[in-house]
Coordinates of C-alpha atoms and ligand atoms in Angstrom, one line a residue:
Chain A
X24 CA 0.1 -0.1 0.2
X25 CA 1.2 3.3 -0.7
X26 CA 1.8 6.2 2.0
X27 CA 2.3 9.6 1.5
X28 CA 4.2 12.1 3.6
X29 CA 4.0 15.8 4.2
X30 CA 6.4 17.9 6.0
X31 CA 6.0 21.5 7.2
X32 CA 9.3 23.2 8.4
X33 CA 8.5 26.2 10.3
X34 CA 10.8 28.6 12.0
X35 CA 10.0 27.0 15.4
X36 CA 8.6 23.5 14.5
X37 CA 9.0 20.8 12.2
X38 CA 5.9 18.6 11.6
X39 CA 5.6 15.5 9.7
X40 CA 2.4 13.3 8.7
X41 CA 1.9 10.4 6.8
X42 CA -1.2 9.3 5.3
X43 CA -2.8 6.4 3.5
X44 CA -4.1 6.0 0.4
X45 CA -7.3 6.4 2.1
X46 CA -6.3 9.5 3.7
X47 CA -5.9 7.8 6.9
X48 CA -3.1 9.6 9.1
X49 CA -0.8 6.9 10.0
X50 CA 2.1 8.7 11.7
X51 CA 2.1 12.3 13.2
X52 CA 5.5 13.7 14.6
X53 CA 6.6 17.0 15.6
X54 CA 9.9 18.5 16.9
X55 CA 11.5 21.8 17.5
X56 CA 13.6 23.4 14.2
X57 CA 16.6 24.0 16.2
X58 CA 19.8 25.4 14.5
X59 CA 19.9 22.4 11.7
X60 CA 16.7 22.1 10.3
X61 CA 17.7 19.7 7.5
X62 CA 19.5 16.9 9.7
X63 CA 16.2 17.3 11.8
X64 CA 14.3 16.4 8.7
X65 CA 16.0 13.8 7.8
X66 CA 16.3 12.1 11.0
X67 CA 12.2 12.6 11.1
X68 CA 11.9 11.1 7.7
X69 CA 14.3 8.3 8.6
X70 CA 11.5 7.0 11.3
X71 CA 8.7 6.7 8.8
X72 CA 7.7 4.9 5.5
X73 CA 6.4 6.7 2.5
X74 CA 6.1 6.5 -1.4
X75 CA 6.3 10.5 -1.7
X76 CA 6.8 13.4 -0.1
X77 CA 5.7 17.4 -0.3
X78 CA 7.5 19.8 1.7
X79 CA 6.0 23.0 2.7
X80 CA 7.0 25.9 5.2
X81 CA 9.6 28.3 5.1
X82 CA 12.2 25.4 5.0
X83 CA 10.7 24.0 2.1
X84 CA 13.4 25.1 -0.5
X85 CA 15.9 23.7 1.7
X86 CA 14.3 20.5 1.6
X87 CA 13.7 20.7 -2.1
X88 CA 17.3 21.0 -2.6
X89 CA 18.3 18.3 -0.4
X90 CA 15.7 15.7 -0.7
X91 CA 14.6 16.4 -4.1
X92 CA 11.2 16.9 -3.3
X93 CA 8.2 18.8 -5.0
X94 CA 6.9 21.7 -2.6
X95 CA 4.1 23.7 -1.7
X96 CA 3.3 26.9 0.0
X97 CA 1.9 27.3 3.3
X98 CA -0.8 28.9 2.2
X99 CA -2.4 26.1 0.0
X100 CA -1.4 23.6 2.2
X101 CA -3.1 25.0 5.3
X102 CA -6.0 25.5 3.2
X103 CA -5.8 21.8 2.0
X104 CA -5.5 20.5 5.4
X105 CA -8.3 22.3 7.1
X106 CA -10.5 21.2 4.2
X107 CA -9.8 17.6 5.3
X108 CA -11.2 18.4 8.7
X109 CA -13.9 20.5 7.8
X110 CA -14.7 20.2 4.3
X111 CA -17.4 22.8 3.9
X112 CA -15.1 25.4 5.7
X113 CA -13.7 28.7 3.4
X114 CA -11.7 30.7 5.8
X115 CA -8.4 29.3 7.8
X116 CA -6.8 31.5 10.6
X117 CA -3.3 30.1 11.4
X118 CA -1.0 31.4 14.2
X119 CA 2.2 29.7 14.4
X120 CA 5.0 30.8 16.4
X121 CA 6.3 33.4 14.3
X122 CA 3.7 34.2 12.1
X123 CA 0.0 34.5 11.5
X124 CA -2.2 34.0 8.2
X125 CA -5.6 34.3 7.1
X126 CA -6.9 32.2 3.8
X127 CA -10.2 32.3 2.4
X128 CA -11.5 30.0 0.0
X129 CA -14.1 29.5 -2.7
X130 CA -16.7 26.8 -2.0
X131 CA -14.7 24.4 -4.0
X132 CA -12.0 25.0 -1.5
X133 CA -9.5 27.0 -4.2
X134 CA -7.6 29.4 -2.4
X135 CA -9.3 32.8 -3.2
X136 CA -7.3 35.4 -0.9
X137 CA -4.8 35.4 1.7
X138 CA -2.9 37.8 4.1
X139 CA 0.2 37.3 6.1
X140 CA 2.1 38.7 8.8
X141 CA 5.6 37.6 9.0
X142 CA 7.2 41.0 9.4
X143 CA 6.8 41.2 13.3
X144 CA 6.1 39.1 16.6
X145 CA 3.0 41.2 17.1
X146 CA -0.2 38.7 17.3
X147 CA 1.7 35.7 17.0
X148 CA 2.6 32.5 19.4
X149 CA 5.9 34.1 20.1
X150 CA 4.5 37.3 21.3
X151 CA 2.1 35.3 23.6
X152 CA 4.9 33.3 25.2
X153 CA 7.0 36.4 26.0
X154 CA 3.6 38.1 27.5
X155 CA 3.0 34.8 29.3
X156 CA 6.5 35.0 30.8
X157 CA 6.4 38.3 31.7
X158 CA 3.0 37.7 34.1
X159 CA 4.3 34.5 35.7
X160 CA 2.1 32.4 33.6
X161 CA 2.8 28.8 31.6
X162 CA 1.9 29.3 27.9
X163 CA -0.1 26.2 28.2
X164 CA -2.7 28.1 31.0
X165 CA -2.2 31.3 29.5
X166 CA -5.7 31.5 28.2
X167 CA -7.3 29.6 31.1
X168 CA -5.7 32.4 33.4
X169 CA -7.2 35.2 31.0
X170 CA -10.5 33.7 31.3
X171 CA -10.8 34.6 35.3
X172 CA -10.3 38.1 34.5
X173 CA -12.6 40.6 36.8
X174 CA -12.0 44.1 35.4
X175 CA -11.6 45.0 31.7
X176 CA -8.3 46.5 30.6
X177 CA -7.2 48.3 27.4
X178 CA -3.5 47.3 26.1
X179 CA -2.8 49.4 23.1
X180 CA 1.1 48.4 22.3
X181 CA 1.2 45.5 19.7
X182 CA 5.1 45.6 19.4
X183 CA 6.6 43.1 21.7
X184 CA 8.9 45.3 23.1
X185 CA 6.4 48.2 23.9
X186 CA 4.1 45.9 25.1
X187 CA 6.2 44.5 27.5
X188 CA 7.1 47.6 29.2
X189 CA 3.3 48.3 29.3
X190 CA 2.7 45.0 31.1
X191 CA 5.2 45.9 33.5
X192 CA 3.7 49.1 34.1
X193 CA 0.5 47.4 34.4
X194 CA 1.9 45.5 37.1
X195 CA 3.3 48.3 38.9
X196 CA -0.3 49.9 39.1
X197 CA -1.6 46.9 40.9
X198 CA -3.5 45.4 38.1
X199 CA -3.8 41.8 38.4
X200 CA -2.2 39.4 36.1
X201 CA -5.5 37.5 35.0
X202 CA -6.8 41.0 33.8
X203 CA -3.4 42.2 31.9
X204 CA -3.6 38.6 30.2
X205 CA -7.2 39.3 29.3
X206 CA -6.3 42.8 27.9
X207 CA -3.7 41.3 25.9
X208 CA -5.8 38.2 24.5
X209 CA -8.3 41.2 23.4
X210 CA -5.7 43.2 21.6
X211 CA -4.4 40.1 19.8
X212 CA -7.8 39.2 18.6
X213 CA -8.4 42.8 17.5
X214 CA -5.4 42.8 15.6
X215 CA -6.0 39.5 14.0
X216 CA -9.7 40.1 13.5
X217 CA -8.4 42.8 11.5
X218 CA -6.9 40.6 8.9
X219 CA -9.8 38.0 8.9
X220 CA -12.2 41.1 7.9
X221 CA -9.8 42.1 5.4
X222 CA -10.4 38.6 3.3
X223 CA -13.4 37.3 4.3
X224 CA -17.0 38.3 4.8
X225 CA -18.3 36.8 8.3
X226 CA -18.0 32.6 7.3
X227 CA -16.9 30.0 10.0
X228 CA -13.4 29.8 10.7
X229 CA -11.1 27.0 10.9
X230 CA -8.2 28.0 13.5
X231 CA -4.9 26.2 13.0
X232 CA -1.4 26.5 14.6
X233 CA -0.1 26.4 18.0
X234 CA -2.1 29.4 19.3
X235 CA -5.4 27.4 18.4
X236 CA -5.0 25.4 21.7
X237 CA -5.5 28.6 23.7
X238 CA -9.4 28.6 24.7
X239 CA -9.7 32.4 25.5
X240 CA -8.3 33.1 21.8
X241 CA -11.0 30.9 20.8
X242 CA -13.4 32.5 22.9
X243 CA -12.6 36.1 21.8
X244 CA -12.6 35.3 18.3
X245 CA -16.0 34.0 18.2
X246 CA -17.5 36.8 20.2
X247 CA -15.8 39.5 18.2
X248 CA -16.4 38.2 14.9
X249 CA -19.8 36.7 15.5
X250 CA -18.9 33.3 13.8
X251 CA -18.3 29.8 14.6
X252 CA -14.5 29.0 15.6
X253 CA -13.7 25.4 14.3
X254 CA -10.4 23.9 15.9
X255 CA -9.3 20.4 14.3
X256 CA -7.8 17.8 17.0
X257 CA -4.4 18.6 16.3
X258 CA -4.0 22.2 14.8
X259 CA -0.2 22.1 14.9
X260 CA 0.0 19.4 12.2
X261 CA -2.8 21.0 9.5
X262 CA 0.1 22.4 7.4
X263 CA 2.0 19.0 7.2
X264 CA -1.1 17.2 6.6
X265 CA -2.3 19.4 3.8
X266 CA 1.1 18.6 2.1
X267 CA 0.3 15.1 2.4
X268 CA -2.8 15.2 0.9
X269 CA -1.3 17.2 -1.9
X270 CA 1.6 14.6 -2.3
X271 CA -1.1 11.8 -2.7
X272 CA -3.4 14.0 -5.1
X273 CA 0.0 14.2 -7.4
X274 CA 1.0 10.8 -7.3
Chain B
X23 CA 18.3 38.3 -21.9
X24 CA 20.7 37.3 -24.7
X25 CA 24.1 38.0 -23.8
X26 CA 25.1 39.9 -27.0
X27 CA 22.0 42.2 -26.2
X28 CA 23.0 42.9 -23.0
X29 CA 26.4 43.7 -23.7
X30 CA 25.2 46.0 -26.2
X31 CA 22.9 48.1 -24.1
X32 CA 25.7 48.3 -21.4
X33 CA 28.0 49.7 -23.9
X34 CA 25.4 52.2 -25.1
X35 CA 24.9 53.4 -21.7
X36 CA 28.6 53.9 -21.1
X37 CA 29.1 55.4 -24.6
X38 CA 26.1 57.8 -23.7
X39 CA 27.7 59.1 -20.4
X40 CA 30.6 60.2 -22.6
X41 CA 28.3 61.8 -25.3
X42 CA 26.6 63.7 -22.5
X43 CA 30.0 64.9 -21.4
X44 CA 30.7 66.2 -24.9
X45 CA 27.1 67.7 -25.7
X46 CA 27.7 69.9 -22.5
X47 CA 30.9 71.0 -23.6
X48 CA 29.4 72.1 -26.7
X49 CA 26.8 73.9 -24.9
X50 CA 23.7 71.8 -24.5
X51 CA 22.1 71.6 -21.5
X52 CA 21.1 68.6 -19.2
X53 CA 17.7 68.7 -17.3
X54 CA 17.0 66.3 -14.6
X55 CA 13.5 64.7 -14.4
X56 CA 11.7 63.0 -11.5
X57 CA 8.2 62.5 -12.4
X58 CA 6.3 61.6 -15.3
X59 CA 4.1 64.9 -14.5
X60 CA 7.0 67.5 -16.3
X61 CA 6.6 67.6 -19.8
X62 CA 10.3 66.5 -21.0
X63 CA 9.2 68.3 -24.3
X64 CA 10.2 71.5 -22.7
X65 CA 14.0 70.4 -22.6
X66 CA 13.6 68.8 -25.9
X67 CA 12.4 72.2 -27.4
X68 CA 15.8 73.9 -26.7
X69 CA 17.8 70.7 -27.5
X70 CA 18.6 70.1 -24.1
X71 CA 19.1 66.3 -22.9
X72 CA 16.1 65.4 -20.4
X73 CA 17.4 62.4 -17.9
X74 CA 15.2 60.5 -15.7
X75 CA 16.8 60.8 -12.3
X76 CA 14.3 58.6 -10.0
X77 CA 16.3 56.6 -7.9
X78 CA 15.8 52.9 -8.4
X79 CA 18.5 51.3 -6.6
X80 CA 19.6 51.0 -2.7
X81 CA 23.2 51.8 -2.6
X82 CA 22.6 55.8 -1.8
X83 CA 19.9 55.1 0.7
X84 CA 22.1 55.1 3.6
X85 CA 23.7 58.5 3.0
X86 CA 20.0 59.9 2.3
X87 CA 19.1 58.5 5.8
X88 CA 21.6 60.8 7.4
X89 CA 18.9 63.4 6.8
X90 CA 15.7 62.1 5.6
X91 CA 13.5 59.9 8.0
X92 CA 13.9 56.3 7.7
X93 CA 10.3 55.3 7.0
X94 CA 10.3 57.4 3.8
X95 CA 9.5 55.8 0.6
X96 CA 12.6 54.2 -0.7
X97 CA 12.1 56.1 -4.4
X98 CA 12.7 59.3 -2.3
X99 CA 15.5 58.1 -0.2
X100 CA 17.3 56.8 -3.3
X101 CA 16.8 59.8 -5.3
X102 CA 18.2 62.2 -2.7
X103 CA 20.7 59.9 -1.9
X104 CA 22.3 59.9 -5.5
X105 CA 22.2 63.9 -5.0
X106 CA 23.8 64.1 -1.9
X107 CA 26.4 61.7 -2.2
X108 CA 27.0 62.7 -5.8
X109 CA 27.3 59.2 -7.2
X110 CA 24.9 59.7 -10.3
X111 CA 26.7 61.1 -13.1
X112 CA 23.3 61.8 -14.8
X113 CA 22.6 64.0 -11.5
X114 CA 25.8 65.7 -11.7
X115 CA 25.6 66.6 -15.4
X116 CA 22.2 68.1 -14.8
X117 CA 22.0 71.7 -15.0
X118 CA 18.6 71.9 -13.0
X119 CA 16.4 69.5 -11.5
X120 CA 12.8 69.6 -12.2
X121 CA 10.3 68.3 -9.4
X122 CA 6.8 68.1 -8.9
X123 CA 4.8 68.5 -5.9
X124 CA 3.3 64.9 -6.2
X125 CA 3.5 63.4 -2.8
X126 CA 4.4 65.0 0.4
X127 CA 7.5 62.8 1.0
X128 CA 8.9 64.2 -2.4
X129 CA 8.2 67.7 -2.4
X130 CA 9.7 68.4 1.0
X131 CA 12.8 66.1 -0.3
X132 CA 13.0 68.8 -2.9
X133 CA 13.4 71.6 -0.5
X134 CA 16.2 70.2 0.9
X135 CA 17.5 68.9 -2.6
X136 CA 17.5 72.6 -3.5
X137 CA 20.3 73.4 -1.1
X138 CA 22.8 71.8 -2.9
X139 CA 21.8 71.6 -6.6
X140 CA 19.3 74.4 -8.6
X141 CA 15.9 72.9 -8.5
X142 CA 12.5 73.9 -10.1
X143 CA 9.3 72.3 -8.6
X144 CA 6.3 72.5 -10.3
X145 CA 3.4 72.8 -8.5
X146 CA 0.8 69.9 -9.4
X147 CA -2.7 70.1 -8.6
X148 CA -4.7 67.2 -7.0
X149 CA -7.6 66.6 -9.1
X150 CA -7.7 66.2 -13.0
X151 CA -11.2 67.2 -13.6
X152 CA -11.6 70.9 -11.7
X153 CA -11.3 73.5 -14.6
X154 CA -9.8 75.8 -12.1
X155 CA -7.2 73.1 -11.3
X156 CA -6.3 73.0 -15.3
X157 CA -6.1 77.2 -15.3
X158 CA -3.8 76.9 -12.8
X159 CA -1.7 73.8 -14.1
X160 CA -1.4 75.6 -17.6
X161 CA -0.2 78.6 -15.8
X162 CA 2.5 76.3 -14.0
X163 CA 3.7 74.8 -17.6
X164 CA 4.1 78.3 -18.8
X165 CA 6.2 79.0 -16.0
X166 CA 8.1 76.0 -16.5
X167 CA 8.8 77.1 -20.1
X168 CA 10.5 80.3 -18.7
X169 CA 12.4 78.3 -16.4
X170 CA 13.9 76.3 -19.3
X171 CA 14.3 79.6 -21.5
X172 CA 16.6 80.9 -18.5
X173 CA 18.4 77.8 -17.9
X174 CA 19.3 76.9 -21.7
X175 CA 19.5 80.7 -22.6
X176 CA 17.1 79.9 -25.5
X177 CA 13.7 80.9 -26.4
X178 CA 11.0 78.5 -26.9
X179 CA 8.3 79.2 -29.5
X180 CA 5.1 77.3 -30.9
X181 CA 7.4 75.6 -33.7
X182 CA 10.0 74.2 -31.6
X183 CA 7.8 73.1 -28.9
X184 CA 5.2 71.5 -31.9
X185 CA 8.3 69.8 -33.0
X186 CA 9.3 68.5 -29.6
X187 CA 6.1 67.3 -29.2
X188 CA 6.0 65.3 -32.3
X189 CA 9.7 64.0 -31.6
X190 CA 8.3 63.0 -28.2
X191 CA 5.0 61.3 -29.7
X192 CA 7.4 59.2 -32.0
X193 CA 9.4 57.9 -28.9
X194 CA 6.4 57.1 -26.9
X195 CA 4.8 55.5 -29.8
X196 CA 8.0 52.7 -30.2
X197 CA 8.0 52.7 -26.5
X198 CA 4.6 51.3 -26.5
X199 CA 5.3 49.2 -29.5
X200 CA 8.0 47.5 -27.8
X201 CA 5.8 47.0 -24.7
X202 CA 3.0 45.5 -27.1
X203 CA 5.2 43.0 -28.3
X204 CA 3.9 41.1 -25.0
X205 CA 0.7 40.7 -26.1
X206 CA 1.7 37.7 -27.9
X207 CA 1.5 34.2 -26.4
X208 CA 3.8 33.3 -24.8
X209 CA 5.3 36.7 -24.1
X210 CA 8.5 37.3 -26.3
X211 CA 10.3 39.6 -23.7
X212 CA 10.9 38.8 -20.2
X213 CA 9.8 41.7 -17.7
X214 CA 13.4 42.1 -16.4
X215 CA 14.2 42.5 -20.3
X216 CA 11.4 44.8 -21.0
X217 CA 12.4 47.1 -17.8
X218 CA 16.4 47.0 -18.5
X219 CA 15.5 48.2 -21.9
X220 CA 13.0 51.0 -21.1
X221 CA 15.2 52.3 -18.4
X222 CA 18.6 52.5 -20.4
X223 CA 16.8 53.8 -23.3
X224 CA 15.6 56.6 -21.2
X225 CA 18.9 58.3 -20.5
X226 CA 20.0 58.4 -24.2
X227 CA 21.1 62.0 -25.1
X228 CA 19.9 61.3 -28.7
X229 CA 16.3 60.5 -29.0
X230 CA 16.5 59.5 -32.8
X231 CA 19.1 56.8 -31.8
X232 CA 17.0 55.7 -29.0
X233 CA 13.9 55.5 -31.1
X234 CA 15.8 53.1 -33.9
X235 CA 17.1 51.2 -30.8
X236 CA 13.9 50.4 -29.8
X237 CA 12.6 49.6 -33.1
X238 CA 15.2 47.5 -33.9
X239 CA 14.8 45.6 -30.6
X240 CA 10.9 45.3 -30.9
X241 CA 11.7 43.7 -34.4
X242 CA 14.1 41.3 -32.6
X243 CA 11.9 40.1 -29.9
X244 CA 8.9 39.6 -32.4
X245 CA 11.0 37.3 -34.1
X246 CA 11.7 35.3 -30.9
X247 CA 15.8 36.6 -30.2
X248 CA 15.2 37.0 -26.7
X249 CA 13.7 33.6 -26.0
X250 CA 15.7 31.6 -28.6
X251 CA 16.8 28.3 -26.6
X252 CA 14.5 29.0 -23.5
X253 CA 13.0 25.7 -22.4
X254 CA 9.2 26.0 -22.9
X255 CA 7.3 26.7 -19.6
X256 CA 4.2 24.5 -18.6
X257 CA 2.5 26.7 -16.0
X258 CA 3.5 30.2 -16.8
X259 CA 1.1 32.8 -15.6
X260 CA 0.7 36.1 -17.3
X261 CA 1.2 38.8 -14.7
X262 CA 0.6 42.4 -14.6
X263 CA 2.8 44.7 -12.5
X264 CA 1.0 47.8 -11.1
X265 CA 1.6 50.5 -8.6
X266 CA 5.0 52.3 -7.9
X267 CA 7.6 52.6 -10.4
X268 CA 10.1 49.9 -10.8
X269 CA 13.8 50.0 -12.6
X270 CA 17.2 48.3 -12.3
X271 CA 17.7 47.6 -8.7
X272 CA 14.1 47.9 -7.8
X273 CA 13.0 45.1 -9.8
X274 CA 13.4 42.4 -7.2
X275 CA 9.5 41.5 -7.5
X276 CA 10.0 41.3 -11.3
X277 CA 12.8 38.9 -10.6
X278 CA 10.9 36.9 -7.9
X279 CA 8.3 36.0 -10.5
X280 CA 10.4 35.2 -12.7
X281 CA 12.2 32.5 -10.7
X282 CA 8.9 31.1 -10.0
X283 CA 8.4 30.1 -13.4
X284 CA 5.8 33.1 -14.4
X285 CA 5.9 36.0 -16.5
X286 CA 5.8 39.8 -15.7
X287 CA 4.4 40.5 -19.5
X288 CA 3.3 44.2 -18.7
X289 CA 3.7 47.2 -16.4
X290 CA 1.0 49.6 -15.7
X291 CA 3.5 52.0 -13.8
X292 CA 5.5 55.1 -14.5
X293 CA 8.3 53.1 -16.0
X294 CA 5.9 51.0 -18.2
X295 CA 2.6 51.7 -20.0
X296 CA 1.9 55.3 -17.9
X297 CA 4.5 56.6 -20.6
X298 CA 2.2 55.5 -23.3
X299 CA 0.2 58.2 -24.1
X300 CA 0.2 60.7 -26.9
X301 CA 0.1 64.8 -26.7
X302 CA -2.4 66.4 -29.1
X303 CA -0.4 67.5 -32.1
X304 CA -3.4 69.7 -33.5
X305 CA -3.9 72.2 -30.4
X306 CA -1.9 74.8 -29.1
X307 CA 1.3 73.3 -27.5
X308 CA 1.1 74.5 -23.7
X309 CA -2.7 73.5 -23.9
X310 CA -2.0 69.9 -25.1
X311 CA 1.1 69.5 -23.0
X312 CA -1.1 70.8 -20.0
X313 CA -4.2 68.6 -20.9
X314 CA -2.1 65.3 -21.3
X315 CA 0.2 65.6 -18.5
X316 CA -2.3 66.5 -16.0
X317 CA -4.1 63.4 -17.2
X318 CA -1.2 60.9 -15.6
X319 CA -3.0 58.3 -14.0
X320 CA -0.8 58.3 -10.9
X321 CA -2.4 57.5 -7.3
X322 CA -1.5 61.2 -6.0
X323 CA -4.5 62.4 -8.2
X324 CA -7.7 62.0 -6.4
X325 CA -10.0 60.7 -7.9
X326 CA -7.8 58.6 -10.4
X327 CA -10.0 57.0 -12.4
X328 CA -7.7 57.0 -15.4
X329 CA -5.7 54.2 -13.7
X330 CA -8.7 51.8 -13.3
X331 CA -9.6 52.3 -17.1
X332 CA -5.6 51.6 -18.1
X333 CA -5.9 48.5 -16.0
X334 CA -8.8 47.5 -17.3
X335 CA -7.5 47.8 -21.1
X336 CA -4.4 46.1 -20.5
X337 CA -5.9 43.1 -18.2
X338 CA -7.6 42.6 -21.5
X339 CA -5.4 43.0 -24.1
X340 CA -2.3 41.4 -22.5
X341 CA -4.4 38.5 -21.6
X342 CA -3.7 38.6 -17.7
X343 CA -4.0 35.9 -15.4
X344 CA -3.0 38.2 -12.1
X345 CA -2.2 41.1 -11.3
X346 CA 0.9 42.3 -8.4
X347 CA -0.1 45.8 -7.1
X348 CA 3.1 47.3 -5.6
X349 CA 3.5 49.8 -3.0
X350 CA 7.0 51.1 -1.5
X351 CA 6.8 51.6 2.1
X352 CA 5.8 54.7 3.1
X353 CA 4.0 55.6 -0.3
X354 CA 0.2 56.1 1.3
X355 CA -1.3 56.7 -2.1
X356 CA -0.5 53.8 -3.8
X357 CA -1.1 52.0 -0.4
X358 CA -4.5 53.1 0.1
X359 CA -5.6 53.1 -3.6
X360 CA -4.8 49.3 -3.5
X361 CA -8.1 48.6 -2.0
X362 CA -9.6 50.0 -4.9
X363 CA -7.7 48.2 -7.2
X364 CA -8.2 44.9 -5.9
X365 CA -11.8 45.6 -5.6
X366 CA -12.1 46.6 -9.2
X367 CA -10.6 43.6 -10.5
X368 CA -12.7 41.4 -8.5
X369 CA -16.0 43.0 -9.9
X370 CA -14.7 43.4 -13.4
X371 CA -12.6 40.2 -13.9
X372 CA -13.2 37.8 -11.2
X373 CA -9.6 37.8 -10.3
X374 CA -7.8 39.2 -7.1
X375 CA -4.8 40.9 -6.9
X376 CA -1.8 40.5 -4.7
X377 CA -0.7 43.6 -3.2
X378 CA 2.7 43.7 -1.7
X379 CA 4.4 46.4 0.5
X380 CA 8.4 46.5 0.4
X381 CA 11.5 48.5 -0.2
X382 CA 14.6 48.2 -2.1
X383 CA 16.3 46.2 0.3
X384 CA 16.5 42.3 0.0
X385 CA 16.0 41.8 3.4
X386 CA 12.3 40.2 2.9
X387 CA 12.9 38.3 0.0
X388 CA 11.6 34.9 1.7
X389 CA 8.4 36.7 2.9
X390 CA 7.9 37.9 -0.6
X391 CA 8.5 34.6 -2.0
X392 CA 6.0 32.9 -0.2
X393 CA 3.4 35.3 -0.9
X394 CA 3.9 35.5 -4.7
X395 CA 4.4 31.7 -4.7
X396 CA 1.2 31.1 -3.0
X397 CA -0.8 33.8 -5.6
X398 CA 0.8 32.1 -8.5
X399 CA -0.4 28.8 -7.2
X400 CA -4.0 29.8 -6.9
X401 CA -4.4 31.5 -10.0
Ligands
SF4_4 S1 4.4 57.5 -9.4 FE1 3.3 59.3 -9.7 S2 4.6 60.6 -8.4 FE2 5.8 59.2 -8.9 S3 6.9 59.6 -10.5 FE3 5.3 58.6 -11.3 S4 3.7 59.9 -11.7 FE4 5.4 60.7 -10.5
SF4_5 S1 6.3 56.0 -4.7 FE1 4.6 56.8 -3.7 S2 5.8 58.0 -1.9 FE2 7.3 57.1 -3.5 S3 7.6 59.0 -4.7 FE3 6.1 57.8 -5.8 S4 4.3 58.7 -5.1 FE4 5.9 59.5 -3.6

C-alpha cells in the first residue's frame, strides 16, 4: 500500500504527517526546528515509511534541494489540511510561532485570497509566550488564566518590546495578572480580526497553529467576529497534513 | 536576456555618458526629471537632454538617511541619496532639477535638494477634472517654460515646442510598440528585459538613436531573439505589475516572479504603460501639454479614474492571469488605492490582486517569495 508524507518546516517547529491511500493518518511527528533543520528533517523522515513526500513551510526550498521533493506554499497546504477536517470551511486562521495568516477559499476549496503577517512578532505565538512569561504564567495555561479576569483593561501596544513595558507598568499600578492577560488576548484578537475581515465576509473559521489550543483566543474570536471557530484535533499539524494530501493528489 | 544584446545595451549606456559630457561641452543643457508629470518636451524644445533621475537602487539610501527619515519611501530616499552623495553621473551632469509637488515626501525632499542643486518644483494640482486646477496647471507649465528658457539661454516658440511634441510622441509610440510585443503568447520579452531596455533607453542623449534602437529590439523580440533556446514553461502565468515605479535595482519583484516560472508581461506604472500616451499635435502646444500631462493616472491624483481604465484595458489586451500591485513602504497614495484596485479587478474580471508592500532592500525576499508563490499557485 502506498503512503504519502507531508513535512512542514516552520521557523520554530517541524511537523511530519504520513497518510495512507484512504487518507487515514498513519504517523504524526513533531520536533523543534533547532539550528539545523535539515538534519532534523532527515532524522524524522528516517523514522517513517512513505512513497512520496511534499514539503511546505519556510524551510521547503532547503528541503527541496536536499531531498529532491516537490513543494507547496504554506497557504495552499493549510487550506488543504483545514478542508480535510472541515470539508465546508472557507476561511482558515493560522497563528504559528512567528507568523500568522488568514486564507479564504471558494466553496470548491480553491484559494481565493490570503493575508500574512510575518514581519513582526505582534499577534503571533512568540508574542504570547513572551507576554505569558512576563506575567509569570505557563504558556499552556495563559488562556485559562486570562478567562478568570475581573476587570476589562485596554492594552494598546502591539509591538513586543512596547507591550512588555506596558505590561510592566500595569503590574506596577497593581492590576491583576489575569486582567492584564485578558487585555492582551483582546488586543491580539483585535489585530487578527482586522486581518480576517480584510479577506473574508463573516464565514465560519478554522483555527490552526499552536495558538489554536488557547481557549481564550477561541472565545474572543467567536465573540468579536460573531462566527463559529472550529479547531481540528491537532491544529499544529494541519500544514503537514495538507502537504501529505497534496502529495497523494499528485501521485 | 541574450548576452550579446545585454552587452550592447551596457556599452550603449557607457557611451551615452561620454556623449552627454561632450554635448555639455558644446553647450547643450542637461535637465534632470523625476516624475512623469513634468513635460520633457520643454527640454527637447531647446535641444537640451532630459534625463530621468528617479532613484531605483538601494546603494545611496544610507547616505539619504543621514538627513531623511528612515520610514520614507525608498524611491525618495534613493533619489536624494544619489544627489547628496554625488554618485549619479546623470545627476551631476544636470544643470537643473525639475521636481513636482506629487506626494508629500517628494515635495519636501526637493526643499532639501534645492540646498545643493538648482531645483525648480512645478506645483501639481491634486485633481484632474477641476477647471480651476487646469487653469492653474497651465500657468505652471508656462512658468516652467520660462525656467527652461533661462537655464538654456534659448527661447521656446510654438514651432520648437510643436516639433518637440512630435518627436516625443514618436518616442512614446515606439516605446508602446515595444511593450505591446508582449501581447503575444507566450510573451517574447521577459519583464526584467523590458524594464532594462526601457530604463536604459530613457537616458539616451540622442532621441533618434533611442527610437531606432527600440524599433530594432522590437523587431528582434517579435522574431523570438530574446527567447531563443529557452525551455518551454508549462505553468507560466501572465502577470501584470501595477503600482509604484520600478527600475534597475528595484525590480526584485519582477525577478522573484520570473524565478518562480511565471512572466511579468506588462507594467502599468511610470516605468511602463503610463508613458504610452500621445500629446495632441493639433492644439496649441502649451494647452496640449497641460492637458495630457495632467491626465497622467498616478495615485497622487484624487480621484484617479484613469488608472482603473488603463488597468481594465491592459488586463484584457495582454490576456492577464493575475495582477501584482506594488507599494513602496511609506507610499500612502498607492497603499490606500490598492483596496480600490483589488475591488475593481474582482468586480470586473473575478480575479484578486496580490498587494505587496516592500522597499529596495533584500531583507524580505523569503517573505515576498511565499506570498508570490502562493498567489501563482492560486491562479
Ligand atoms: S508614481 Fe506618480 S508621483 Fe511617482 S514618478 Fe510616477 S507619476 Fe510621478
Ligand atoms: S512611490 Fe509613492 S511615496 Fe514614493 S515618490 Fe512615488 S508617490 Fe511618492
